[in-house]
GROMACS .gro file of C-alpha atoms in nm:
model
  180
    1MET     CA    1   1.115   1.991  -2.709
    2ARG     CA    2   1.171   1.716  -2.964
    3SER     CA    3   1.534   1.669  -2.859
    4ALA     CA    4   1.431   1.638  -2.492
    5SER     CA    5   1.187   1.360  -2.582
    6LEU     CA    6   1.453   1.188  -2.788
    7ARG     CA    7   1.699   1.210  -2.496
    8LEU     CA    8   1.439   1.059  -2.260
    9LEU     CA    9   1.376   0.776  -2.504
   10MET     CA   10   1.750   0.711  -2.539
   11CYS     CA   11   1.797   0.708  -2.160
   12ALA     CA   12   1.506   0.471  -2.120
   13ALA     CA   13   1.651   0.244  -2.388
   14LEU     CA   14   1.994   0.247  -2.222
   15LEU     CA   15   1.831   0.149  -1.893
   16GLY     CA   16   1.645  -0.131  -2.068
   17LEU     CA   17   1.308   0.030  -2.004
   18GLY     CA   18   1.204   0.104  -2.363
   19ALA     CA   19   0.926   0.342  -2.460
   20GLN     CA   20   0.702   0.196  -2.186
   21ALA     CA   21   0.892   0.405  -1.930
   22LEU     CA   22   0.767   0.729  -2.085
   23ARG     CA   23   0.399   0.640  -2.056
   24ALA     CA   24   0.182   0.694  -1.752
   25PRO     CA   25   0.137   0.374  -1.552
   26ALA     CA   26  -0.163   0.168  -1.656
   27ALA     CA   27  -0.423   0.103  -1.391
   28LEU     CA   28  -0.416  -0.245  -1.242
   29PRO     CA   29  -0.743  -0.410  -1.142
   30PHE     CA   30  -0.840  -0.385  -0.777
   31PRO     CA   31  -0.939  -0.744  -0.688
   32TYR     CA   32  -1.186  -0.670  -0.409
   33VAL     CA   33  -1.282  -0.951  -0.172
   34GLY     CA   34  -1.645  -1.009  -0.077
   35PRO     CA   35  -1.941  -0.781  -0.139
   36ALA     CA   36  -1.893  -0.419  -0.238
   37ARG     CA   37  -1.836  -0.194   0.063
   38SER     CA   38  -1.774   0.175   0.097
   39ALA     CA   39  -1.461   0.309   0.262
   40LEU     CA   40  -1.658   0.616   0.367
   41GLY     CA   41  -1.935   0.456   0.572
   42PRO     CA   42  -1.955   0.424   0.948
   43LEU     CA   43  -1.736   0.163   1.112
   44PRO     CA   44  -1.831  -0.077   1.388
   45PRO     CA   45  -1.712   0.025   1.734
   46PRO     CA   46  -1.387  -0.137   1.852
   47ARG     CA   47  -1.429  -0.471   2.024
   48SER     CA   48  -1.383  -0.474   2.398
   49GLY     CA   49  -1.012  -0.474   2.481
   50GLU     CA   50  -0.907  -0.440   2.116
   51ARG     CA   51  -0.603  -0.219   2.073
   52PRO     CA   52  -0.570   0.050   1.803
   53LEU     CA   53  -0.345  -0.048   1.512
   54LEU     CA   54  -0.354   0.230   1.254
   55ASN     CA   55  -0.379   0.608   1.270
   56LEU     CA   56  -0.535   0.757   0.958
   57ARG     CA   57  -0.408   1.116   0.962
   58GLY     CA   58  -0.626   1.340   0.746
   59LYS     CA   59  -0.777   1.671   0.862
   60THR     CA   60  -0.844   1.479   1.181
   61THR     CA   61  -0.688   1.156   1.305
   62GLU     CA   62  -0.899   0.841   1.299
   63THR     CA   63  -0.765   0.546   1.495
   64LEU     CA   64  -0.858   0.205   1.356
   65THR     CA   65  -0.852  -0.139   1.516
   66LEU     CA   66  -0.817  -0.471   1.335
   67SER     CA   67  -1.194  -0.533   1.338
   68GLN     CA   68  -1.251  -0.187   1.192
   69LEU     CA   69  -0.989  -0.243   0.921
   70ARG     CA   70  -1.162  -0.571   0.836
   71ALA     CA   71  -1.491  -0.377   0.792
   72LEU     CA   72  -1.336  -0.167   0.512
   73PRO     CA   73  -1.307  -0.274   0.146
   74ALA     CA   74  -1.046  -0.548   0.114
   75THR     CA   75  -0.823  -0.678  -0.161
   76ARG     CA   76  -0.632  -1.006  -0.174
   77TYR     CA   77  -0.345  -1.129  -0.391
   78ASN     CA   78  -0.023  -1.328  -0.373
   79SER     CA   79   0.301  -1.133  -0.355
   80THR     CA   80   0.659  -1.189  -0.241
   81GLN     CA   81   0.778  -0.989   0.059
   82PRO     CA   82   1.120  -0.859  -0.058
   83GLN     CA   83   1.299  -0.857   0.278
   84LEU     CA   84   1.183  -1.208   0.372
   85GLY     CA   85   1.196  -1.347   0.018
   86GLN     CA   86   0.875  -1.539   0.093
   87SER     CA   87   0.542  -1.538  -0.091
   88PHE     CA   88   0.210  -1.506   0.085
   89THR     CA   89  -0.149  -1.443  -0.012
   90TYR     CA   90  -0.204  -1.109   0.155
   91GLN     CA   91  -0.534  -0.945   0.240
   92GLY     CA   92  -0.583  -0.586   0.346
   93VAL     CA   93  -0.728  -0.244   0.273
   94PRO     CA   94  -0.615  -0.069  -0.048
   95LEU     CA   95  -0.431   0.256   0.022
   96ARG     CA   96  -0.667   0.422  -0.228
   97ASP     CA   97  -0.963   0.344   0.000
   98LEU     CA   98  -0.782   0.458   0.315
   99ALA     CA   99  -0.688   0.784   0.141
  100ARG     CA  100  -1.052   0.835   0.038
  101ARG     CA  101  -1.164   0.772   0.395
  102GLY     CA  102  -0.906   1.019   0.528
  103GLY     CA  103  -1.000   1.284   0.270
  104PHE     CA  104  -0.660   1.297   0.100
  105ALA     CA  105  -0.704   1.072  -0.205
  106GLY     CA  106  -0.487   1.182  -0.495
  107ARG     CA  107  -0.210   1.321  -0.272
  108ASP     CA  108   0.121   1.145  -0.211
  109LEU     CA  109   0.114   0.942   0.110
  110ARG     CA  110   0.340   0.938   0.410
  111VAL     CA  111   0.347   0.592   0.569
  112THR     CA  112   0.507   0.576   0.913
  113ALA     CA  113   0.624   0.261   1.090
  114GLU     CA  114   0.621   0.193   1.464
  115ASP     CA  115   0.998   0.258   1.479
  116GLY     CA  116   0.972   0.597   1.305
  117PHE     CA  117   1.070   0.479   0.955
  118VAL     CA  118   0.885   0.685   0.692
  119ALA     CA  119   0.817   0.604   0.326
  120THR     CA  120   0.641   0.806   0.060
  121ILE     CA  121   0.403   0.631  -0.176
  122THR     CA  122   0.303   0.840  -0.474
  123ALA     CA  123  -0.058   0.902  -0.564
  124SER     CA  124   0.008   0.779  -0.918
  125ASP     CA  125   0.104   0.441  -0.768
  126TYR     CA  126  -0.166   0.383  -0.506
  127MET     CA  127  -0.452   0.534  -0.709
  128THR     CA  128  -0.386   0.300  -1.005
  129ALA     CA  129  -0.259  -0.017  -0.833
  130PRO     CA  130  -0.402  -0.215  -0.540
  131ILE     CA  131  -0.121  -0.136  -0.297
  132MET     CA  132  -0.255  -0.234   0.044
  133VAL     CA  133  -0.212  -0.212   0.415
  134ALA     CA  134  -0.219  -0.587   0.476
  135TYR     CA  135  -0.349  -0.732   0.800
  136GLU     CA  136  -0.351  -1.096   0.693
  137ALA     CA  137  -0.105  -1.335   0.526
  138GLY     CA  138  -0.204  -1.688   0.433
  139GLY     CA  139  -0.545  -1.643   0.596
  140LYS     CA  140  -0.397  -1.554   0.937
  141PRO     CA  141  -0.298  -1.233   1.116
  142ILE     CA  142   0.055  -1.128   1.021
  143PRO     CA  143   0.293  -1.210   1.306
  144THR     CA  144   0.572  -0.976   1.408
  145LEU     CA  145   0.833  -1.216   1.264
  146LYS     CA  146   0.663  -1.180   0.922
  147LYS     CA  147   0.666  -0.797   0.945
  148GLY     CA  148   0.316  -0.756   1.097
  149PRO     CA  149   0.067  -0.685   1.228
  150LEU     CA  150   0.028  -0.427   0.945
  151LEU     CA  151   0.243  -0.425   0.633
  152ILE     CA  152   0.243  -0.228   0.307
  153VAL     CA  153   0.218  -0.479   0.020
  154PHE     CA  154   0.270  -0.413  -0.351
  155PRO     CA  155   0.115  -0.618  -0.632
  156PRO     CA  156   0.338  -0.881  -0.795
  157ASP     CA  157   0.442  -0.667  -1.093
  158PRO     CA  158   0.825  -0.653  -1.113
  159VAL     CA  159   0.815  -0.428  -1.419
  160ARG     CA  160   0.597  -0.163  -1.257
  161PHE     CA  161   0.720  -0.218  -0.898
  162PRO     CA  162   1.082  -0.338  -0.921
  163ARG     CA  163   1.255  -0.436  -0.600
  164ARG     CA  164   1.465  -0.125  -0.635
  165PRO     CA  165   1.337   0.135  -0.547
  166TYR     CA  166   1.007  -0.016  -0.424
  167GLY     CA  167   1.154  -0.269  -0.179
  168SER     CA  168   1.201   0.003   0.082
  169GLN     CA  169   0.837   0.105   0.049
  170TRP     CA  170   0.718  -0.231   0.184
  171VAL     CA  171   0.683  -0.067   0.525
  172TRP     CA  172   0.635  -0.313   0.808
  173PHE     CA  173   0.492  -0.242   1.155
  174VAL     CA  174   0.279   0.030   0.988
  175ARG     CA  175   0.145   0.275   1.243
  176SER     CA  176   0.005   0.568   1.040
  177VAL     CA  177  -0.096   0.676   0.693
  178GLY     CA  178  -0.155   1.037   0.593
  179PRO     CA  179  -0.085   1.293   0.322
  180ARG     CA  180   0.275   1.391   0.262
   0.00000   0.00000   0.00000
């Protein structure tokens, strides 16, 4: 057992990760916006003519519109979108809160894009860091040319969320979130 730990430490050192790589990730603060809200409460009905944006696939599927997403707990922070190479102040619903609402918190997530692209986001990541489904960038809805209307956004922590392998998990045109 001791030699296995030593080998892990040596591999981490060779990769430039140090002993930090062997520890569980530390929880990042969830910078909620506005008054405290529950992800589990009732949502307002969709506005007239408003189209569904996100399918939350738990034991049942719940379809959410933009106004309903805005009624859920929100987080906001500045981060750089890796494919665009541009920074924005994003606002959206933390994946942790969506997973709680769907009844699958603590399970790895399957995030599916409009074009069928699928990414897995581990529970250890989204339960401890404010990874979000963003619906706003720079105070405005996210346009298609900026990877919207819904986009997975990671906090600006290049040590915890390096571009590789996390760049591919910045799913754009998000259509559904559910357990893996």
